[in-house]
XYZ file of C-alpha atoms in Angstrom:
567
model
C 0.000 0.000 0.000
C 1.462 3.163 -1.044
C 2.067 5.541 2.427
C 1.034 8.304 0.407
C -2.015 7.370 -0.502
C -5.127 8.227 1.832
C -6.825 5.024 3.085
C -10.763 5.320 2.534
C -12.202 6.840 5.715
C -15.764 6.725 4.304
C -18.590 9.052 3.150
C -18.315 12.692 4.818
C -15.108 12.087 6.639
C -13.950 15.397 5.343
C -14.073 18.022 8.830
C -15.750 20.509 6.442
C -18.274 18.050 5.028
C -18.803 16.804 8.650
C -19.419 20.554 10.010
C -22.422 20.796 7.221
C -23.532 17.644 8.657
C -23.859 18.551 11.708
C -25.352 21.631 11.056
C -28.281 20.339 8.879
C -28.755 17.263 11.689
C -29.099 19.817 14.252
C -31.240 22.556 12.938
C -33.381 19.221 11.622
C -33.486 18.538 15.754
C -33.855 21.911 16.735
C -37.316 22.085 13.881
C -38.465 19.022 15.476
C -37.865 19.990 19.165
C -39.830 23.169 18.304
C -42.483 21.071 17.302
C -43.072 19.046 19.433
C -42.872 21.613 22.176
C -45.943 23.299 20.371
C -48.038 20.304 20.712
C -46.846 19.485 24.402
C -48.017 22.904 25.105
C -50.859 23.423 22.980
C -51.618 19.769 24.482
C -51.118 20.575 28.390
C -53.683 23.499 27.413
C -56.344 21.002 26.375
C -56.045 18.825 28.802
C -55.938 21.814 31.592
C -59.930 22.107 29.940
C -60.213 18.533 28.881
C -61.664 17.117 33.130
C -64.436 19.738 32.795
C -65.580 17.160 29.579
C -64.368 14.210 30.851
C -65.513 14.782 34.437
C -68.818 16.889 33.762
C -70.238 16.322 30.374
C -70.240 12.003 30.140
C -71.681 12.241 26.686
C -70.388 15.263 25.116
C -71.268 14.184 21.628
C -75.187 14.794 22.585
C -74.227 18.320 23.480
C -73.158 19.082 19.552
C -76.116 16.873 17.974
C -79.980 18.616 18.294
C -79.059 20.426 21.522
C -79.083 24.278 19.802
C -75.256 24.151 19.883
C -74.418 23.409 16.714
C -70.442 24.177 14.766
C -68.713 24.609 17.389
C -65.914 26.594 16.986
C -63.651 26.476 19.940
C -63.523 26.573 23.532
C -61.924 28.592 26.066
C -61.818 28.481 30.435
C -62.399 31.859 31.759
C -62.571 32.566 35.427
C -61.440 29.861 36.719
C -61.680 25.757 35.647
C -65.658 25.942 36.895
C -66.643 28.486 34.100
C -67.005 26.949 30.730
C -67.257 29.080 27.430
C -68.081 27.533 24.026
C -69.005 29.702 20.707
C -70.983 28.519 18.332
C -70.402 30.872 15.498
C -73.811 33.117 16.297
C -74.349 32.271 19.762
C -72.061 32.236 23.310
C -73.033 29.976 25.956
C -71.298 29.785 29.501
C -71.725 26.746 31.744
C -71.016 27.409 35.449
C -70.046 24.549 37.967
C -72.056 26.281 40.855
C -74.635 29.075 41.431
C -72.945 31.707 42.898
C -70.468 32.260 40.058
C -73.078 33.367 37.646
C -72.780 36.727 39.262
C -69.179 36.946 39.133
C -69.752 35.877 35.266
C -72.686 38.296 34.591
C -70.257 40.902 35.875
C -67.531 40.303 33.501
C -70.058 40.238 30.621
C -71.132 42.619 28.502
C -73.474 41.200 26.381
C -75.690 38.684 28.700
C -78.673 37.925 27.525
C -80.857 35.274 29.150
C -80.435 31.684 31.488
C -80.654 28.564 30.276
C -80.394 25.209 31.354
C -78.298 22.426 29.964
C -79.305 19.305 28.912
C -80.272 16.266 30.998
C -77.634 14.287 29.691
C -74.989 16.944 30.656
C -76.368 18.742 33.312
C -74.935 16.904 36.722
C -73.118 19.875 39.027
C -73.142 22.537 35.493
C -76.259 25.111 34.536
C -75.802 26.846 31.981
C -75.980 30.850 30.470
C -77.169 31.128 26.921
C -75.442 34.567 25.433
C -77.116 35.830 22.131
C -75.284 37.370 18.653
C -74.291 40.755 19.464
C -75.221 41.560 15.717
C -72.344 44.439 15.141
C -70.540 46.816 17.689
C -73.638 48.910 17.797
C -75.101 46.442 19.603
C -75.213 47.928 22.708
C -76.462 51.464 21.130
C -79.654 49.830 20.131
C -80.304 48.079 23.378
C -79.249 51.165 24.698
C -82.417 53.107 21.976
C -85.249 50.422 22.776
C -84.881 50.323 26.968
C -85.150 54.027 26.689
C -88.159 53.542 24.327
C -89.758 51.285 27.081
C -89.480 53.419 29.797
C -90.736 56.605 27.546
C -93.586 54.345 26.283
C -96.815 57.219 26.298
C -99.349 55.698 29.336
C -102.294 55.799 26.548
C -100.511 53.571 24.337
C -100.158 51.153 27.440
C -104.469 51.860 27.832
C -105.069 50.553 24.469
C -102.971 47.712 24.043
C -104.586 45.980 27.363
C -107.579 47.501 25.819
C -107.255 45.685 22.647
C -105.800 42.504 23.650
C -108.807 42.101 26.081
C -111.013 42.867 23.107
C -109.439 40.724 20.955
C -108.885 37.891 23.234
C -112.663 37.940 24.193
C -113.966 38.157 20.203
C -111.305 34.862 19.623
C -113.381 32.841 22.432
C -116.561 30.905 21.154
C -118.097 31.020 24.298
C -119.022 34.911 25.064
C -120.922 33.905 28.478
C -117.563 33.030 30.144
C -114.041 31.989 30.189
C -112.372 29.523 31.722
C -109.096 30.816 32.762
C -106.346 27.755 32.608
C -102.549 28.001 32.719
C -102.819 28.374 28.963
C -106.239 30.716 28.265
C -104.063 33.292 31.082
C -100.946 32.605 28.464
C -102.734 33.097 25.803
C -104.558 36.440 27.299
C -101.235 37.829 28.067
C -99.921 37.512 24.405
C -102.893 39.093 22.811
C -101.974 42.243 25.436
C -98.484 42.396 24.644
C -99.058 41.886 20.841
C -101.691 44.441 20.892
C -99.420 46.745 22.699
C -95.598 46.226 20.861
C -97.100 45.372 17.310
C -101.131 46.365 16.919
C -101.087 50.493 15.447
C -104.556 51.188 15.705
C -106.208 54.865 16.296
C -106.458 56.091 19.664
C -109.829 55.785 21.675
C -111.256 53.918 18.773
C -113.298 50.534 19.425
C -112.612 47.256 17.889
C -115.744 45.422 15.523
C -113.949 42.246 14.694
C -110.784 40.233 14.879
C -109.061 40.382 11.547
C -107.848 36.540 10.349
C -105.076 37.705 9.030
C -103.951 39.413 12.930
C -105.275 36.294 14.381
C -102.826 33.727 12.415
C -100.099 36.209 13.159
C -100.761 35.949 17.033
C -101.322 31.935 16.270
C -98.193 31.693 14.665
C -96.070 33.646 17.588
C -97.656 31.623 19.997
C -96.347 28.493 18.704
C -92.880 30.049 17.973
C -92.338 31.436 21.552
C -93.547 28.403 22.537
C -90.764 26.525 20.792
C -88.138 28.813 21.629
C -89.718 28.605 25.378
C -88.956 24.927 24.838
C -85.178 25.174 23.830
C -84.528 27.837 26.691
C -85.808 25.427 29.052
C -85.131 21.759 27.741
C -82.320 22.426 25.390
C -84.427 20.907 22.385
C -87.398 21.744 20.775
C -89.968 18.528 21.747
C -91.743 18.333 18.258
C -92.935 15.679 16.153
C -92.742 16.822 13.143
C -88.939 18.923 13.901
C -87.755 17.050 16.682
C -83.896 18.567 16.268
C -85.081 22.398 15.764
C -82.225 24.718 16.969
C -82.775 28.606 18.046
C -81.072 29.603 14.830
C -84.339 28.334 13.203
C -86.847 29.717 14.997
C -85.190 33.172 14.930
C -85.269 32.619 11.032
C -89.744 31.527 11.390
C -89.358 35.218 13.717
C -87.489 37.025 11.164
C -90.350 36.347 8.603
C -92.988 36.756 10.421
C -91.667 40.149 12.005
C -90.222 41.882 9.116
C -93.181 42.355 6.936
C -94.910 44.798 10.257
C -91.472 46.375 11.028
C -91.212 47.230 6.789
C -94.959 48.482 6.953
C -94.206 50.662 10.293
C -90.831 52.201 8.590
C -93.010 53.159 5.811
C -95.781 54.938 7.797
C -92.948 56.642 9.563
C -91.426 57.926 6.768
C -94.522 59.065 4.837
C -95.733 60.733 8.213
C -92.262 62.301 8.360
C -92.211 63.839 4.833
C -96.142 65.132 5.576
C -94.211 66.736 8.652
C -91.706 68.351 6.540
C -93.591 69.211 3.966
C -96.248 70.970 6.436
C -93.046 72.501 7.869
C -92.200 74.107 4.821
C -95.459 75.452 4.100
C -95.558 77.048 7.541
C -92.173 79.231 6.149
C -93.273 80.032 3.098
C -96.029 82.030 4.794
C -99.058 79.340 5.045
C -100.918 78.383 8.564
C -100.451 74.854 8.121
C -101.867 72.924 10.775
C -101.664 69.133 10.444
C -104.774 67.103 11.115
C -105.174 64.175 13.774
C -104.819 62.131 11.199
C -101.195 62.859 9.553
C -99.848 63.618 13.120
C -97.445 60.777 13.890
C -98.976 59.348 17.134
C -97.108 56.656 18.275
C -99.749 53.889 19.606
C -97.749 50.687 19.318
C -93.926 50.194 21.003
C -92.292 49.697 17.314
C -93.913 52.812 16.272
C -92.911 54.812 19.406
C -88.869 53.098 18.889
C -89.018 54.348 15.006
C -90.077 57.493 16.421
C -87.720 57.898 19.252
C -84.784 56.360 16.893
C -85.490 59.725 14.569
C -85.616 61.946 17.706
C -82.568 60.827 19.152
C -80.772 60.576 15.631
C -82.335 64.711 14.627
C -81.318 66.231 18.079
C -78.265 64.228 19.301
C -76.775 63.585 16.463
C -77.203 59.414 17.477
C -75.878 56.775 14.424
C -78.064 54.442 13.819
C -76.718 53.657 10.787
C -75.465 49.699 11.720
C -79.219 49.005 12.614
C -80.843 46.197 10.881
C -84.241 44.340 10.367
C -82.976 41.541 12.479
C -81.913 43.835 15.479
C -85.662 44.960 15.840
C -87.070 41.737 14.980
C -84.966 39.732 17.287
C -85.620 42.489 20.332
C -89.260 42.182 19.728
C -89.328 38.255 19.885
C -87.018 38.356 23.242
C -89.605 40.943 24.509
C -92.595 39.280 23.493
C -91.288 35.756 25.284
C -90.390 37.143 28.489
C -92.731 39.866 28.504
C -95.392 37.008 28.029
C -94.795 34.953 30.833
C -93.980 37.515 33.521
C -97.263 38.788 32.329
C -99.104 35.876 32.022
C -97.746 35.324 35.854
C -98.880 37.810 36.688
C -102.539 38.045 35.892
C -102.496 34.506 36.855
C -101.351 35.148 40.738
C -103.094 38.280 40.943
C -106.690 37.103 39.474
C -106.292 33.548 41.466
C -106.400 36.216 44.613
C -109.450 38.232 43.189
C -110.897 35.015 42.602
C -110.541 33.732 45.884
C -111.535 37.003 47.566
C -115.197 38.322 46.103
C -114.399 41.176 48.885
C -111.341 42.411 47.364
C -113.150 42.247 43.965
C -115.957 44.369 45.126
C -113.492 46.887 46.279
C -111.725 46.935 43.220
C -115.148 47.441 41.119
C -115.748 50.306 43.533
C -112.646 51.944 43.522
C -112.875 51.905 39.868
C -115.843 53.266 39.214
C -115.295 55.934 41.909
C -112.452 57.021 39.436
C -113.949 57.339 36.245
C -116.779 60.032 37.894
C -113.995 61.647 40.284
C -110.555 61.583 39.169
C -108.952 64.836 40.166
C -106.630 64.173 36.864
C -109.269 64.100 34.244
C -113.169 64.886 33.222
C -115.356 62.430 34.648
C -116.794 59.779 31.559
C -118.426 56.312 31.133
C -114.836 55.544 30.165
C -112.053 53.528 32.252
C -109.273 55.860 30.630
C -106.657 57.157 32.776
C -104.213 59.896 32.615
C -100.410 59.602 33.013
C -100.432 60.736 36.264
C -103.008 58.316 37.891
C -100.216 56.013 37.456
C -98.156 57.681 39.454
C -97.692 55.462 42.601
C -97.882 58.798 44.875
C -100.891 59.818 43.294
C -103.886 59.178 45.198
C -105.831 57.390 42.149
C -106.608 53.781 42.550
C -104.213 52.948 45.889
C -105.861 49.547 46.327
C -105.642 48.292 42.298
C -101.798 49.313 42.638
C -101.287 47.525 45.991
C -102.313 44.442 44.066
C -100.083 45.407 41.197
C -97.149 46.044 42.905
C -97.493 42.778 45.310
C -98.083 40.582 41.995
C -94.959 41.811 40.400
C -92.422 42.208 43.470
C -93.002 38.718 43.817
C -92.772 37.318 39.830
C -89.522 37.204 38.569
C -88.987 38.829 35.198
C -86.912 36.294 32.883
C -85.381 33.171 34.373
C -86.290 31.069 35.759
C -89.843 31.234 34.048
C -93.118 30.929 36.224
C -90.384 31.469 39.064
C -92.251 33.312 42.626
C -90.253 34.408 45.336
C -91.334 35.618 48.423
C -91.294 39.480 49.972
C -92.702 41.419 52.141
C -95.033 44.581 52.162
C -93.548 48.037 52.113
C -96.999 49.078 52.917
C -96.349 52.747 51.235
C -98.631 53.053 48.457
C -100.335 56.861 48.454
C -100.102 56.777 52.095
C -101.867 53.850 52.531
C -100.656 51.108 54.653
C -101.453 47.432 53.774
C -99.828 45.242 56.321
C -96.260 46.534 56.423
C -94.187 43.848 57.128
C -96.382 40.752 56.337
C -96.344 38.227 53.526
C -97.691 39.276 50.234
C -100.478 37.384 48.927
C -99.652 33.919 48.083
C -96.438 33.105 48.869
C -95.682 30.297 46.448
C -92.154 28.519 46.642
C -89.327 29.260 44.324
C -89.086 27.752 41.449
C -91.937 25.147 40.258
C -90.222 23.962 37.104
C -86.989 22.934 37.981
C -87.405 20.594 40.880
C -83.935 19.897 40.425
C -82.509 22.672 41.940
C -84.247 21.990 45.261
C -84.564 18.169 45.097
C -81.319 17.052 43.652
C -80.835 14.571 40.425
C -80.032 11.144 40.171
C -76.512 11.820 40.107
C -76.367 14.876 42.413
C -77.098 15.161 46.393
C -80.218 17.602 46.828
C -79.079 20.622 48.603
C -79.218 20.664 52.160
C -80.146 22.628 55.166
C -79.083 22.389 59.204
C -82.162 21.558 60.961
C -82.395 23.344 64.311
C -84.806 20.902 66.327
C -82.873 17.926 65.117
C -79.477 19.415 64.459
C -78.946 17.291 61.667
C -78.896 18.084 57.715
C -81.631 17.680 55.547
C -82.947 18.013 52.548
C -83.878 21.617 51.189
C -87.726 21.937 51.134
C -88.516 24.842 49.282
C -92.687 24.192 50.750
C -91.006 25.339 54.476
C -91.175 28.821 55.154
C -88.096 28.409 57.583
C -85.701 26.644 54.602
C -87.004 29.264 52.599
C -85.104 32.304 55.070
C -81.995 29.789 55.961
C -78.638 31.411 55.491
C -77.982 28.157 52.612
C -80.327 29.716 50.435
C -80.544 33.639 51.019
C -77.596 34.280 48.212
C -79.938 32.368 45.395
C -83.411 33.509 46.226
C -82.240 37.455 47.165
C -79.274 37.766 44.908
C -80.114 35.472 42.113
C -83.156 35.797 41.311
C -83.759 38.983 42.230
C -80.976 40.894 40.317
C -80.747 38.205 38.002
C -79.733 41.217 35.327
C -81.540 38.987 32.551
C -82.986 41.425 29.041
C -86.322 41.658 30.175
C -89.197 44.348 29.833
C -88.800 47.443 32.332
C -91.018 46.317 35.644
C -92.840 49.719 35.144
C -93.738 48.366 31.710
C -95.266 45.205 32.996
C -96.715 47.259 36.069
C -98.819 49.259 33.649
C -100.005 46.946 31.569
C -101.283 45.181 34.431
C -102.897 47.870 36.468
C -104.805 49.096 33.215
C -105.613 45.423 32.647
C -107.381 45.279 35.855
C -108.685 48.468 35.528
C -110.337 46.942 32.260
C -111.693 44.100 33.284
C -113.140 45.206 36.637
C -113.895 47.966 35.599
C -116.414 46.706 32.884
C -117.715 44.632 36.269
C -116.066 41.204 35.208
C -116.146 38.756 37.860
C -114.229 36.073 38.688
C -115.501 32.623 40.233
C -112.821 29.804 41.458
C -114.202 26.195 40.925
C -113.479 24.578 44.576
C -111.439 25.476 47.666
C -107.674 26.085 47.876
C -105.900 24.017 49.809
C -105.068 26.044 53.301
C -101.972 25.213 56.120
C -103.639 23.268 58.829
C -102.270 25.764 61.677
C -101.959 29.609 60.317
C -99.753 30.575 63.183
C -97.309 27.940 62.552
C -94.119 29.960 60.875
C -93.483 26.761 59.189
C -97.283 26.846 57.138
C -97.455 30.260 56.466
C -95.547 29.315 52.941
C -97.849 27.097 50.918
C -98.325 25.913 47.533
C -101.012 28.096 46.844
C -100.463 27.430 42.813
C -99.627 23.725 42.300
C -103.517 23.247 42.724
C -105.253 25.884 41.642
C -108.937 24.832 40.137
C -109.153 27.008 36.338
C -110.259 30.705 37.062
C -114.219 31.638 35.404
C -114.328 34.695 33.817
C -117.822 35.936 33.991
C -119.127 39.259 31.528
C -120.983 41.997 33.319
C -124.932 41.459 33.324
C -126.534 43.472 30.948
């Protein structure tokens, strides 16, 4: 072997070669180290989520298919590993471990809309909060326009929708002689109001002949579509037949159509009424006494009406854009007024007509008072007429003290949103027009809680029911939401004061549903309806017994007859 010949050492023995080598293996390493460091972390953050699933939600797969969550687009914790966030693409929902954090959540919220409940199958230790589209960043403007249009709603307008719905509720009834008032019939009565009142322009003070078909299938047609959206809210599914896997996004499409043809009609009386103003305007320069008649004026007599109205007030002398708003902000504000506004109504008239029924005294008085108004109300002329001004609704006024005593007991005690048909119990303030009705005492009924969520009070399969120290036995037991002492323990005081109470749900305005109650009465009695209850209530065996004074006044309740005045 010649010495001067260089043995084979092999591929990439050269140092230079080698260095290349190197460099190539170990940016290759470095790639792949990056890599897989992404995953391990993007991994450890899945799995920090990935026990609220595996621990809370057995079945997840049930919660994407026919639940109303539908794409689901990602999921984030927020406060803490009990909150749960998951966005659908058009919807937010947040599922809380316990109670008391949905106040901590509401506060860190901008845009919460209403409660709802998850499904069965997922539901052990989570409830959960059911956020809706924001629509745009105006969002807030416009909820910002129609609360202000609610709380400037003209008292009249609030006259003749009760006025209306009463009339048309009685002409849709095939027997005139009487009514039998049923969980549903008081439903029922309470959307022909509240449809008369947010959708129904008619002409002030005028009467109505005849029900037109075409308004009735409108109010048949929202009453099966809050109905079903009643059912989602509640059960997570809509229980149909015929659409047994219906989501929300649906039955805000059925709203959409059925509320955009009265919300294109209103916009176009608005505008023609505001050209007639402008053109009158311009007469009035040029010299002319241009006065416009009654029946050009733009009187606002239904709610959309009065927000067009206010929306061209605000926009003329503040200077307000409104230029983001659509047909679907409107028409989804309406539905989410109409639903709740509905059953805190409908609650409403139902506790506070089970009491008239139940007391022929307190009707009389009511009748009385009534009539003593139309002939000597120091706010208006005296007429055969139950109209009343703006200021008998004053509470300080000294009009009708005893109709708003009932008014103001009915609604301190029916919560306004979530959970529906949920009563809670407070006491009387006694200060209505110097008037004192038992300060201090129960008001009327007293029904427990919460009636359609048993859950909450009982406990589930899977779940302990929640628990209270007895004092004679000093042992736990369960929560009994029928025992006026459970009912005032300290387990429960954060839920039934804070909870429900200042639950901070999109609901109507109480004054809203105040007036449309007290000029509901005011309607019915005083036209001398009477009411007649078909049996006797059930009553606690020993009245001075703290423990009986909180009864289930409602889960028995015979239907409610509606008798006409004798002619």
């Amino acid at each position: 072997m010649d010495p001067y010949e260089v043995p084979y050492q092999g591929f990439f023995y050269d140092s230079q070669s080698s260095d290349i080598v190197a460099k190539v293996i170990f940016n290759i390493f470095i790639f792949v180290s990056i890599v897989f460091s992404i995953s391990w972390v993007l991994s450890r953050r899945r799995s920090s989520s990935s026990p609220i699933f595996d621990e809370h939600f057995p079945d997840v797969s049930m919660l994407l298919k026919g639940r109303g969550v539908r794409l689901l687009a990602g999921y984030r914790t927020g406060v803490s590993d009990e909150v749960l966030y998951v966005h659908t693409g058009s919807q937010y929902i947040c599922m809380v471990k316990k109670w008391y954090l949905m106040e901590q959540v509401r506060q860190n919220t901008t845009h919460l809309r209403i409660f709802t409940r998850a499904p069965e199958n997922v539901r052990r230790d989570w409830r959960g909060l059911a956020f809706m589209d924001p629509f745009t960043s105006g969002y807030s403007e416009f909820r910002t326009l129609f609360d202000l249009s609610l709380l400037n709603f003209p008292i009249f307008a609030h006259l003749d929708g009760a006025r209306f719905g009463l009339q048309y509720f009685d002409n849709s009834m095939e027997i005139p002689q009487s009514i039998q008032l049923d969980a549903l019939k008081f439903s029922q009565l309470a959307l022909h109001i509240l449809f008369a009142t947010v959708l129904l322009r008619t002409e002030h003070g005028k009467p109505i002949d005849h029900v037109s078909e075409e308004i009735g299938k409108v109010i048949l047609n929202l009453d099966g579509l809050l109905h079903s959206l009643l059912q989602i809210h509640v059960d997570g599914r809509r229980w149909s037949d015929l659409e047994p896997d219906a989501s929300a996004t649906d039955i805000l499409k059925t709203a959409d159509a059925l509320f955009n043809p009265l919300i294109l009609l209103e916009i176009e009386r608005a505008t023609a009424a505001k050209m007639e103003e402008q053109s009158g305007h311009e007469e009035e320069i040029d010299g002319w006494s241009f006065v416009p008649s009654p029946q050009s004026a733009w009187i606002t007599t239904s709610l959309l009406s009065h927000l067009l109205s206010y929306k061209s007030l605000l926009e003329e002398e503040e200077g307000t854009d409104f230029s983001f708003l659509t047909l679907r902000h409107i028409s989804h504000s309406l539905l989410e007024l109409l639903l709740f506004g509905k059953h805190t109504l409908a609650v409403c008239l139902h506790t506070c007509l089970s009491v008239m029924a139940e007391r022929p005294d307190w009707q009389a008085r009511l009748r009385k008072e009534v009539a003593a108004h139309i002939v000597g109300c120091q706010y208006g002329e005296g007429s055969t007429d139950t109209q009343i001004t703006d200021e008998c609704f004053e509470v300080e006024a000294a009009c009708l003290p005893w109709a708003k005593a009932l008014c103001m007991e009915t609604l301190r005690f029916t919560v306004a949103g979530w959970p529906f048909n949920a009563l809670f119990e407070a006491t009387r303030d006694g200060q209505v027009s110097n008037h004192n009705y038992n300060a201090g005492d129960l008001i009327l009924l007293n029904e427990p809680l919460v009636f359609h969520d048993p859950v909450v009070w009982f406990g589930a399969a899977d779940r302990p029911a929640a628990e209270v120290y007895d004092s004679v036995s000093s042992r736990k037991r369960p929560f009994n939401p029928f025992n006026f002492e459970d009912l005032h323990s300290p387990a429960t005081a954060y839920l039934v004061s804070n909870l429900l109470l200042n639950s901070g749900i999109c609901h109507p305005p109480r004054a809203f549903i105040y007036r449309l109650l007290l000029v509901t009465l005011v309607e019915l009695f005083g036209r001398g309806w009477k009411l007649e209850v078909g049996g006797l209530l059930p009553r606690p065996g020993n009245t001075k017994d703290s423990t009986c004074r909180f009864h289930a006044l409602g889960c028995s309740l015979h239907p409610l007859t509606l008798l006409p005045p004798r002619s």
